[in-house]
Amino acid sequence: MAIIEVKELTKVFGHDAGRALPLLEQGWSKEKIAREAKLTVGVNKASFRIEEGEIFVIMGLSGSGKSTLVRLLNRLIEPTGGQVLFKGKDVVKMNPEELRGFRRKNIGMVFQKFGLFPHRTVLANAEYGLEVQGIDKKERTRRAMESLELVGLKGWENHRPDQLSGGMQQRVGLARGLANDPDILLMDEAFSALDPLIRKDMQQELLELQTRVKKTIIFITHDLDEALRIGDRIALMKDGVIVQIGTPEEILIQPANKYVERFVEDVDLSKVLTASHVMRQPELIRPERGPRVALQLMREGGVSSLYVVDQEMKLQGVITADDASQALKENKTILEVMRREIPRVHPDTLLNDLFELMSQAHLPVAVVDEADKLKGIVIKGAVLSALAGNAVPEGGLKL
Amino acid sequence: MNLPKIPIGQGVEWLEDWLTTYFGPFFDLIASIIGGMVSGIETALTFLPAIVLTLIIAALAYWIGKWKMALFAVIGLLLIDNLGLWGPSMQSLALVLTASVLAVLIGVPLGVLCAQSKTVQNIVTPILDFMQTMPAFVYLLPAVSFFSLGVVPGVIASIIFAIPPTIRLTNLGIRQVSEELVEAADAFGSTARQKLFKLQLPIALPTIMAGINQTIMLSLSMVVISSMIGAQGVGAYVYRAVSQAKTGAGFEAGIAIVIVAILLDRLTQNLVKPKKS
């Protein structure tokens, strides 16, 4: 079940904003409403579902309505229309008491400029969400310390935020957001104020953190690289409208319209696509079938080598036509003649990191998972054509 | 065209009479509270010998600020004592402290209300403008008719004259708390009260203190005017010296006021500034 389901969520700014709703229904554009009704459409009928444990990125340029949209989810900004269903309950209809409870227990937030309280220590900042719930001092200190430890700030708890670097300040923000163990974490341009290198570290750390805490994260960004790097799915916004929702690959490979296409055209694909995107299905053989069958299979498949795997698809080696004929002559087994030294990579290896390996390898590179199971092979041509942006095999062929 | 004069003056006098008639007991109550406060503080200040109080204030100055301030406190207060103005100075100080405490007790909550409601701010702001620009002598008269002569109308007039900075700067300080911090407090489910006490007031504190400092200074500047309606203290010495054209005596009393003013100013200014570590 989706943890958050947003239906036709709309925000219009201005006097008596509700009158814009029927106009939007009639299909009036944002410009027309601005001109003739003197109202500003911030978010226009956004609908999406977010699954539990997902990192959902909302991306758009400034003014696209992404920051407004995220604030509609916890009602820091009151929606003009639509629904936000949290586990089936409509947040928009909550009374102030229920809303406070929702904010205290279910949804945390991390801010662009960190939003740390300057008069409180790091620990007191991390404790804030627990403190307003009235949790006793000992318990909240324990939980805040756990949270600080999680983000790597142990030993800094008695410092003031302004004594910390930007990256560390945002860790405090993250610890504060996580301390009350919410189901959902909203991150509003959380890394945008950081230096590029620090930002990359933080992205990596967020992904690592996510494997441990498994929160549902809604991440706002204007940076496509960031969105592609951390997002399980990405929603692209323009002028208050969500123009496309999809996995990073879908956004890159099948842009929904010209706008998305223009947005993604400058992306360095070698830093986005991975081995799993460009790998092909290899010709396989099990060792006990013998060199004669191997030669036969090569002839039929029109290939000059076969990948040797065991019953569990674990990669054993590779056998070429020459090896197979030699084995036949000398009456050897496949296991005796096959080559075991094969370049191997993980399916998540970026193409960028594949280049060097590819240039040295004579054989295609084998793609294997953690258990050494063969997933596919990468040949040079496939990498180049993928980078040219045209011939990525649909979804990457899987075995 | 010969329009009749609009009877604002009569209206005010009618209102004054009406209030005196119907709210007399209420004003009496206020008068006894304020009178009690002033004499209580005055008793406390004069209970100890001048030299002991001087040392206490010097210690306070050293604790809050630096040794220079402590030194100034010792020299300044000994000079006041030497000029024979210790008693009247303490009387004036009691008046100023009473007016300031009441102004803060009324002003800070009002400032908070202004910060939280645009409507309240729109009502209060013109009233503050009126209070600050209307010459103090003018509201001295109704104060006398409500509270009769003495120190109480002096305190009331001082409060009216001195309260605006506290209200304005409390309002400003809270409104200056950055939007993102307020959002953060909201996002974690703070109630309005929690937001006020855990975030807005602590962050606004330096600004509020600047307002309180101004309020104290302004009420100190009222001691001479208060003496015209019978408030005792060093202000009365100045008033008497002026009316008898005694430059020397006027100057001496003036110096006593300046010393008290500087001490009050520095002490309150440094109160919230963290000591250098």
XYZ file of C-alpha atoms in Angstrom:
676
model
C 0.000 0.000 0.000
C 1.190 3.489 -0.739
C 2.223 5.360 2.389
C 1.353 8.694 0.820
C -1.167 9.187 -1.902
C -1.636 12.652 -3.289
C -4.731 13.378 -5.326
C -5.212 16.519 -7.414
C -3.311 18.563 -4.832
C -3.555 22.230 -5.713
C -2.271 25.469 -4.240
C -3.327 28.854 -5.497
C -1.977 32.012 -3.883
C -4.014 35.189 -3.698
C -7.256 36.613 -2.398
C -10.150 34.120 -2.317
C -7.973 31.520 -4.025
C -10.713 28.921 -4.161
C -12.238 30.586 -7.216
C -9.274 29.398 -9.268
C -10.270 25.742 -8.841
C -13.144 25.734 -11.366
C -10.943 27.714 -13.749
C -8.207 25.074 -13.522
C -10.913 22.474 -14.045
C -11.847 24.251 -17.283
C -8.249 23.994 -18.342
C -7.185 27.619 -17.912
C -3.427 28.013 -18.032
C -1.341 29.394 -15.187
C -0.710 32.560 -17.222
C -4.365 33.092 -18.017
C -5.341 32.743 -14.367
C -2.586 35.139 -13.371
C -3.699 37.673 -15.964
C -7.468 37.498 -15.630
C -8.088 36.323 -12.067
C -4.959 37.888 -10.493
C -4.129 34.608 -8.779
C -0.891 32.666 -8.726
C -1.046 28.949 -9.258
C 1.682 27.338 -7.178
C 0.838 23.682 -7.613
C -1.646 22.508 -10.210
C -3.443 19.229 -9.541
C -0.484 17.123 -8.554
C -1.215 13.426 -8.144
C 1.192 10.671 -7.197
C 1.691 7.734 -4.886
C 4.744 7.088 -2.787
C 5.518 3.596 -1.591
C 6.944 2.816 1.813
C 10.742 2.898 1.934
C 11.066 4.756 -1.344
C 13.236 7.783 -2.080
C 10.908 9.929 -4.121
C 12.539 12.956 -5.682
C 10.545 15.996 -6.735
C 12.622 17.927 -9.207
C 12.170 21.205 -10.971
C 13.739 24.586 -11.547
C 13.092 27.455 -9.158
C 9.511 28.609 -9.428
C 8.304 25.219 -10.561
C 6.312 24.766 -7.354
C 8.361 21.944 -5.868
C 8.977 23.659 -2.522
C 5.318 24.596 -2.313
C 4.319 21.024 -3.091
C 6.431 19.562 -0.316
C 4.990 22.060 2.177
C 1.484 21.058 1.211
C 2.268 17.531 2.367
C 2.694 18.587 6.024
C 0.511 21.679 5.605
C 3.158 24.252 6.333
C 1.245 25.750 3.423
C -2.512 25.127 3.389
C -3.671 23.394 0.208
C -6.382 25.097 -1.835
C -7.774 21.809 -3.077
C -7.102 18.100 -3.323
C -6.130 15.392 -0.890
C -3.019 14.119 0.849
C -3.720 10.614 2.087
C -1.296 9.320 4.690
C -1.993 5.617 5.155
C -5.484 6.363 3.913
C -6.162 9.347 6.218
C -6.607 12.769 4.648
C -4.048 15.189 6.093
C -5.901 18.139 4.559
C -8.974 17.422 6.705
C -7.081 16.999 9.995
C -7.947 19.419 12.814
C -5.070 21.362 14.401
C -4.579 18.763 17.124
C -4.459 15.829 14.678
C -2.159 17.794 12.388
C 0.239 18.444 15.272
C 0.244 14.757 16.101
C 0.933 13.898 12.456
C 3.836 16.347 12.331
C 5.244 15.110 15.645
C 5.087 11.399 14.979
C 4.796 10.674 11.284
C 6.591 13.277 9.216
C 9.975 14.912 9.754
C 11.566 17.682 7.748
C 15.044 18.821 6.767
C 15.509 22.357 5.459
C 17.605 23.962 2.759
C 19.365 26.419 5.057
C 19.298 23.797 7.805
C 16.765 25.676 9.994
C 18.768 24.930 13.119
C 17.948 26.805 16.302
C 21.034 28.965 16.917
C 20.437 29.308 20.663
C 20.402 25.550 21.231
C 23.217 23.046 21.274
C 23.481 20.321 18.673
C 21.915 17.892 21.125
C 19.094 20.278 22.050
C 18.416 20.784 18.352
C 18.198 17.057 17.756
C 15.932 16.757 20.789
C 13.488 19.410 19.666
C 10.911 17.170 18.022
C 10.854 14.936 21.095
C 10.783 17.856 23.490
C 7.596 19.334 22.026
C 5.965 15.934 22.439
C 6.641 16.172 26.160
C 8.938 13.145 26.282
C 11.033 13.188 29.437
C 14.557 14.502 29.376
C 16.367 11.195 29.814
C 14.477 9.407 27.081
C 14.772 12.213 24.564
C 18.478 12.628 25.218
C 18.956 8.922 24.611
C 17.026 8.994 21.348
C 18.640 12.219 20.139
C 22.085 10.781 20.868
C 21.229 7.679 18.866
C 20.148 9.867 16.015
C 23.307 11.988 16.191
C 25.395 8.846 16.205
C 23.564 7.640 13.116
C 24.643 10.736 11.183
C 28.198 10.600 12.523
C 28.053 13.516 14.957
C 28.916 11.726 18.150
C 31.110 13.977 20.272
C 29.673 17.214 18.850
C 26.482 17.266 20.909
C 27.503 20.172 23.133
C 28.567 22.490 20.317
C 26.432 25.262 18.934
C 25.311 24.955 15.319
C 27.361 27.980 14.212
C 30.546 26.227 15.342
C 29.961 23.522 12.744
C 30.644 23.404 8.997
C 27.756 23.431 6.555
C 27.862 19.714 5.972
C 27.868 19.025 9.688
C 25.051 21.484 10.272
C 22.912 19.611 7.800
C 23.747 16.375 9.591
C 22.268 17.993 12.695
C 19.208 18.840 10.613
C 19.036 15.238 9.490
C 19.480 13.950 13.040
C 16.699 16.243 14.229
C 14.462 14.961 11.437
C 15.183 11.348 12.322
C 15.149 11.624 16.127
C 11.404 11.187 16.523
C 11.520 8.221 14.159
C 8.970 9.498 11.622
C 7.576 7.345 8.809
C 8.324 10.017 6.261
C 11.205 12.439 5.943
C 10.758 15.550 3.825
C 14.028 16.975 2.557
C 13.649 20.393 0.984
C 16.733 21.087 -1.129
C 18.584 19.658 1.821
C 21.986 19.570 0.146
C 21.688 22.574 -2.165
C 23.451 24.956 0.195
C 26.512 22.702 0.460
C 29.738 22.699 -1.552
C 29.626 20.304 -4.519
C 32.078 17.827 -2.993
C 30.377 17.831 0.398
C 27.062 17.519 -1.389
C 28.180 14.354 -3.124
C 29.376 12.882 0.165
C 26.064 13.693 1.787
C 24.148 12.074 -1.066
C 26.206 8.948 -0.650
C 25.715 8.997 3.088
C 21.995 9.484 2.724
C 21.847 6.374 0.557
C 23.847 4.418 3.108
C 21.716 5.768 5.939
C 18.610 4.784 4.024
C 19.691 1.135 3.914
C 19.717 1.219 7.717
C 16.725 3.374 8.642
C 14.495 2.542 5.649
C 12.406 5.709 5.788
C 10.162 6.995 3.091
C 12.071 10.020 1.869
C 10.619 12.811 -0.223
C 13.533 14.794 -1.559
C 13.237 18.140 -3.312
C 15.994 19.280 -5.622
C 16.706 21.436 -8.659
C 19.774 19.372 -9.488
C 19.206 16.616 -12.030
C 22.420 14.796 -11.156
C 21.317 14.665 -7.537
C 17.870 13.436 -8.504
C 19.313 10.684 -10.692
C 21.821 9.694 -8.059
C 19.503 9.242 -5.105
C 15.988 8.880 -6.490
C 14.163 5.582 -6.738
C 11.596 7.557 -8.659
C 11.596 11.137 -9.838
C 8.711 13.534 -10.385
C 9.609 16.369 -12.718
C 7.738 19.648 -12.191
C 7.234 22.638 -14.414
C 4.951 25.603 -13.721
C 3.274 23.785 -10.856
C 2.465 20.722 -12.936
C 4.098 17.319 -12.622
C 5.188 16.585 -16.193
C 6.619 13.128 -15.671
C 7.017 10.567 -12.923
C 9.334 7.650 -13.404
C 12.531 5.899 -12.463
C 15.730 7.741 -13.372
C 16.146 5.475 -16.392
C 12.645 6.138 -17.623
C 13.152 9.880 -17.332
C 16.394 9.661 -19.282
C 15.429 7.126 -21.854
C 11.805 7.895 -22.440
C 11.315 11.604 -21.710
C 7.580 12.305 -21.628
C 7.819 15.501 -23.640
C 10.102 18.100 -25.126
C 10.565 19.836 -21.777
C 11.879 16.738 -20.053
C 13.981 15.951 -23.106
C 15.599 19.387 -22.976
C 16.105 18.997 -19.273
C 17.966 15.735 -19.562
C 19.882 16.297 -22.790
C 22.974 17.549 -21.043
C 23.167 14.669 -18.641
C 26.431 12.783 -18.741
C 24.988 9.359 -19.382
C 28.213 7.635 -18.421
C 27.589 8.797 -14.863
C 24.015 7.604 -14.840
C 23.814 4.396 -16.830
C 25.232 1.272 -15.278
C 26.492 -2.056 -16.534
C 23.018 -3.487 -16.073
C 21.662 -1.045 -18.661
C 24.004 -2.038 -21.448
C 24.641 -5.711 -20.776
C 23.582 -8.387 -23.246
C 22.537 -11.925 -22.707
C 25.558 -14.220 -23.046
C 25.667 -17.693 -24.608
C 26.011 -20.170 -21.772
C 27.178 -23.699 -21.214
C 27.419 -25.968 -18.215
C 30.849 -27.645 -17.848
C 29.579 -31.234 -17.773
C 28.178 -30.948 -21.309
C 31.623 -31.265 -22.810
C 33.665 -29.517 -25.522
C 31.800 -31.145 -28.392
C 28.484 -29.603 -27.338
C 30.315 -26.334 -26.774
C 31.541 -26.219 -30.380
C 28.072 -27.132 -31.573
C 26.473 -24.320 -29.553
C 28.986 -21.806 -30.848
C 28.246 -22.753 -34.429
C 24.523 -22.483 -33.860
C 24.751 -19.206 -31.983
C 27.317 -17.715 -34.349
C 29.644 -16.802 -31.492
C 33.267 -17.545 -30.779
C 33.050 -18.075 -27.049
C 30.732 -19.403 -24.377
C 30.366 -18.540 -20.707
C 30.708 -21.500 -18.385
C 28.284 -21.499 -15.437
C 27.282 -24.073 -12.844
C 23.722 -25.059 -11.887
C 23.368 -21.968 -9.734
C 24.426 -19.702 -12.599
C 27.713 -18.989 -10.876
C 30.307 -17.916 -13.395
C 33.135 -20.436 -13.773
C 34.994 -19.130 -16.787
C 34.848 -18.628 -20.528
C 35.685 -21.050 -23.326
C 36.594 -19.996 -26.870
C 36.248 -22.049 -30.038
C 40.025 -22.641 -30.093
C 39.965 -23.859 -26.491
C 37.090 -26.195 -27.288
C 38.786 -27.771 -30.332
C 41.984 -28.216 -28.355
C 40.076 -29.932 -25.578
C 38.449 -32.205 -28.103
C 41.831 -33.185 -29.605
C 43.521 -33.722 -26.247
C 40.449 -35.297 -24.699
C 40.222 -32.738 -21.924
C 37.154 -31.357 -20.124
C 35.792 -27.839 -20.386
C 36.900 -27.112 -16.831
C 40.487 -27.978 -17.780
C 40.746 -25.701 -20.796
C 38.490 -22.750 -20.000
C 39.885 -19.363 -19.019
C 39.157 -18.341 -15.492
C 40.589 -14.830 -15.630
C 37.591 -12.816 -16.766
C 37.031 -9.140 -16.029
C 33.970 -8.968 -13.804
C 31.852 -6.041 -12.696
C 28.771 -5.539 -10.552
C 25.498 -4.634 -12.327
C 25.503 -1.214 -10.597
C 28.928 -0.221 -11.929
C 28.664 3.108 -13.741
C 29.709 3.161 -17.382
C 32.156 5.838 -16.410
C 33.993 3.275 -14.298
C 33.735 0.633 -16.977
C 35.785 2.454 -19.619
C 39.228 1.607 -18.346
C 38.397 -2.025 -17.794
C 36.872 -2.261 -21.266
C 39.905 -0.784 -22.979
C 42.211 -3.395 -21.468
C 39.968 -6.413 -21.805
C 40.062 -8.666 -24.872
C 36.921 -10.496 -23.886
C 33.571 -8.907 -23.073
C 33.252 -7.936 -19.426
C 31.129 -10.278 -17.341
C 28.445 -8.724 -15.154
C 28.025 -10.698 -11.935
C 26.108 -10.014 -8.743
C 27.311 -10.380 -5.150
C 26.909 -14.162 -5.282
C 29.025 -14.336 -8.444
C 25.972 -15.241 -10.512
C 26.289 -14.236 -14.140
C 23.790 -11.536 -15.086
C 25.042 -10.582 -18.524
C 28.025 -9.411 -20.503
C 29.063 -6.003 -21.750
C 30.646 -5.621 -25.174
C 32.422 -2.468 -26.266
C 29.958 -1.538 -28.959
C 27.044 -1.558 -26.543
C 28.720 0.939 -24.251
C 29.470 3.342 -27.048
C 26.034 3.192 -28.549
C 24.453 3.663 -25.135
C 26.511 6.788 -24.628
C 25.426 8.004 -28.024
C 22.005 7.852 -26.487
C 20.252 5.662 -29.006
C 20.542 1.949 -28.532
C 20.076 1.096 -24.903
C 18.453 -2.307 -24.769
C 15.054 -2.004 -23.144
C 15.567 -2.297 -19.419
C 18.813 -4.191 -19.955
C 18.396 -7.830 -20.912
C 18.168 -10.065 -17.925
C 18.978 -13.723 -17.767
C -17.485 80.115 6.117
C -17.325 80.153 9.866
C -17.312 76.593 11.215
C -17.687 76.169 14.966
C -14.572 74.878 16.700
C -14.624 71.131 17.194
C -14.788 70.618 20.964
C -11.948 68.123 21.368
C -10.765 69.806 24.554
C -14.210 69.655 26.174
C -14.524 66.027 25.150
C -11.259 65.120 26.820
C -12.215 66.958 29.981
C -15.623 65.295 30.034
C -13.909 61.911 29.665
C -11.516 62.804 32.451
C -14.388 63.689 34.772
C -16.309 60.605 33.842
C -13.332 58.313 34.478
C -12.571 60.001 37.792
C -16.171 59.607 38.892
C -16.777 56.020 37.885
C -13.329 54.480 38.071
C -12.156 56.253 41.215
C -11.808 53.061 43.301
C -9.981 51.365 40.439
C -7.483 54.228 40.207
C -7.099 54.149 43.974
C -6.211 50.485 43.767
C -3.625 51.097 41.065
C -2.268 54.038 43.042
C -1.792 51.954 46.160
C -0.091 49.159 44.206
C 2.310 51.520 42.487
C 2.882 53.547 45.621
C 3.645 50.342 47.487
C 6.100 49.216 44.835
C 7.978 52.492 44.828
C 8.290 52.740 48.588
C 9.188 49.058 48.817
C 12.042 49.440 46.348
C 13.115 52.686 47.967
C 13.218 51.034 51.383
C 15.260 48.167 49.995
C 17.717 50.560 48.360
C 18.171 52.760 51.407
C 18.131 49.936 53.953
C 21.817 49.298 53.413
C 24.488 51.955 53.982
C 25.537 53.699 50.776
C 28.966 52.106 50.782
C 27.600 48.563 51.023
C 25.135 49.081 48.164
C 27.917 50.667 46.148
C 30.038 47.559 46.555
C 27.127 45.275 45.694
C 26.445 47.195 42.491
C 30.148 47.191 41.660
C 30.238 43.414 42.139
C 27.207 43.079 39.890
C 28.899 45.264 37.283
C 32.018 43.121 37.462
C 29.992 39.917 37.133
C 27.997 41.186 34.136
C 30.672 43.149 32.382
C 34.232 44.143 33.018
C 36.312 45.572 35.810
C 36.167 49.000 34.119
C 32.456 49.120 34.689
C 32.905 48.039 38.296
C 35.415 50.829 38.788
C 33.048 53.359 37.264
C 30.284 52.131 39.581
C 32.438 52.629 42.664
C 33.648 56.097 41.698
C 30.266 57.279 40.403
C 28.226 56.108 43.366
C 30.738 57.435 45.896
C 30.560 60.796 44.113
C 26.755 60.823 44.426
C 27.054 60.077 48.110
C 29.681 62.756 48.490
C 27.410 65.334 46.829
C 24.775 64.487 49.433
C 22.432 63.206 46.736
C 22.357 59.542 47.748
C 18.865 59.570 49.262
C 17.141 61.475 46.447
C 19.018 59.415 43.859
C 17.681 56.220 45.387
C 14.180 57.749 45.418
C 14.471 58.474 41.720
C 15.927 55.057 41.058
C 12.944 53.493 42.829
C 10.600 55.477 40.590
C 12.526 54.497 37.457
C 12.720 50.823 38.398
C 9.009 50.673 39.217
C 8.054 52.353 35.947
C 10.451 50.117 33.991
C 9.320 46.871 35.586
C 5.671 47.726 34.948
C 6.458 48.868 31.404
C 8.200 45.553 30.704
C 5.407 43.527 32.308
C 2.863 45.278 30.104
C 5.050 45.927 27.067
C 6.530 42.502 26.325
C 3.177 40.652 26.217
C 1.730 43.469 24.099
C 4.694 43.211 21.733
C 4.136 39.466 21.481
C 0.481 40.028 20.630
C 1.474 42.559 17.965
C 3.881 40.044 16.455
C 1.232 37.362 16.330
C -1.615 39.420 14.959
C -1.543 41.940 12.185
C -4.785 43.452 13.500
C -3.369 44.073 16.964
C -0.285 45.605 15.394
C -2.404 47.926 13.260
C -4.283 49.119 16.337
C -1.291 49.432 18.669
C 1.173 51.165 16.331
C -0.719 54.504 15.995
C -1.342 54.535 19.743
C 2.398 54.171 20.333
C 3.086 56.988 17.880
C 0.604 59.135 19.815
C 2.182 58.279 23.166
C 5.693 59.059 21.965
C 4.929 62.373 20.274
C 2.320 63.860 22.606
C 4.281 66.166 24.948
C 4.644 64.508 28.344
C 3.341 67.567 30.189
C -0.048 67.079 28.560
C -0.770 63.701 30.041
C 0.754 64.705 33.343
C -2.477 66.619 34.050
C -4.979 63.754 33.767
C -2.504 61.561 35.629
C -2.657 64.027 38.487
C -6.438 64.169 38.432
C -6.695 60.371 38.505
C -3.920 59.679 40.980
C -3.454 63.056 42.736
C -0.030 64.574 43.322
C 3.066 62.567 44.251
C 5.127 59.758 42.893
C 2.278 57.639 41.447
C 1.288 59.949 38.562
C 5.022 60.311 37.919
C 5.313 56.557 37.500
C 2.219 56.464 35.265
C 3.525 59.271 33.072
C 6.913 57.547 32.885
C 5.296 54.271 31.808
C 3.283 55.977 29.086
C 6.329 57.825 27.824
C 8.760 54.921 28.104
C 6.798 51.825 27.113
C 6.772 52.166 23.288
C 10.337 50.891 22.628
C 9.696 47.699 24.586
C 6.500 47.002 22.621
C 7.998 47.930 19.272
C 11.243 46.011 19.680
C 9.533 42.918 21.106
C 7.281 42.930 18.056
C 10.229 43.504 15.739
C 12.440 40.906 17.402
C 9.822 38.197 17.060
C 8.986 39.125 13.488
C 12.681 38.978 12.616
C 13.003 35.311 13.567
C 13.720 33.724 10.219
C 10.885 32.127 8.312
C 12.767 28.853 8.050
C 13.172 28.563 11.823
C 9.480 29.205 12.335
C 8.727 26.599 9.678
C 11.055 24.164 11.418
C 9.277 24.690 14.729
C 5.921 24.180 12.999
C 7.103 21.159 11.045
C 7.953 19.342 14.265
C 4.496 19.980 15.655
C 5.108 22.811 18.133
C 2.118 24.513 19.699
C 1.995 28.313 19.441
C 3.150 28.545 23.058
C 6.064 26.163 22.526
C 7.090 28.100 19.447
C 6.991 31.353 21.439
C 8.965 30.169 24.444
C 11.372 27.719 22.818
C 12.139 29.672 19.678
C 10.799 33.190 19.199
C 11.461 34.775 22.590
C 14.974 33.315 23.033
C 16.009 34.427 19.553
C 14.346 37.831 19.924
C 15.864 38.344 23.377
C 18.736 40.670 22.360
C 16.307 42.883 20.447
C 13.815 42.844 23.316
C 16.609 43.765 25.721
C 17.524 46.719 23.508
C 13.899 47.830 23.831
C 13.924 47.394 27.596
C 17.158 49.358 27.788
C 15.513 52.204 25.869
C 12.499 52.041 28.140
C 14.686 52.398 31.232
C 16.548 55.326 29.709
C 13.316 57.068 28.742
C 11.778 56.627 32.170
C 14.940 58.024 33.703
C 14.563 61.052 31.493
C 11.127 61.563 33.059
C 12.382 62.072 36.638
C 12.642 65.840 36.278
C 9.214 66.144 34.700
C 7.743 63.887 37.383
C 9.142 66.161 40.044
C 6.854 68.923 38.756
C 3.883 66.946 40.041
C 5.387 66.201 43.368
C 7.527 63.147 42.877
C 10.462 63.269 45.251
C 14.016 62.487 44.220
C 16.992 63.929 42.462
C 14.680 65.247 39.738
C 13.152 67.582 42.300
C 16.657 68.962 43.055
C 17.130 69.749 39.367
C 13.705 71.351 39.145
C 14.342 73.466 42.232
C 17.798 74.508 41.021
C 16.371 75.553 37.663
C 13.524 77.548 39.164
C 15.948 79.289 41.553
C 18.609 79.711 38.841
C 21.243 77.848 40.864
C 23.577 76.562 38.171
C 25.938 74.709 40.510
C 23.247 72.789 42.384
C 21.517 71.966 39.099
C 24.750 70.621 37.698
C 25.407 68.438 40.722
C 21.950 66.889 40.558
C 22.348 66.482 36.784
C 25.613 64.585 37.253
C 23.907 62.216 39.704
C 21.248 61.468 37.069
C 23.904 60.887 34.402
C 25.817 58.453 36.609
C 22.682 56.466 37.414
C 21.749 56.516 33.722
C 25.116 55.222 32.535
C 25.109 52.462 35.133
C 21.572 51.361 34.261
C 22.359 51.501 30.556
C 25.567 49.475 30.667
C 24.203 46.936 33.102
C 21.065 46.216 31.083
C 22.917 46.305 27.768
C 25.357 43.639 28.826
C 22.827 41.478 30.578
C 22.120 39.098 27.686
C 25.389 39.387 25.844
C 27.317 36.209 26.579
C 30.503 36.849 28.502
C 33.592 36.384 26.430
C 34.850 32.873 27.034
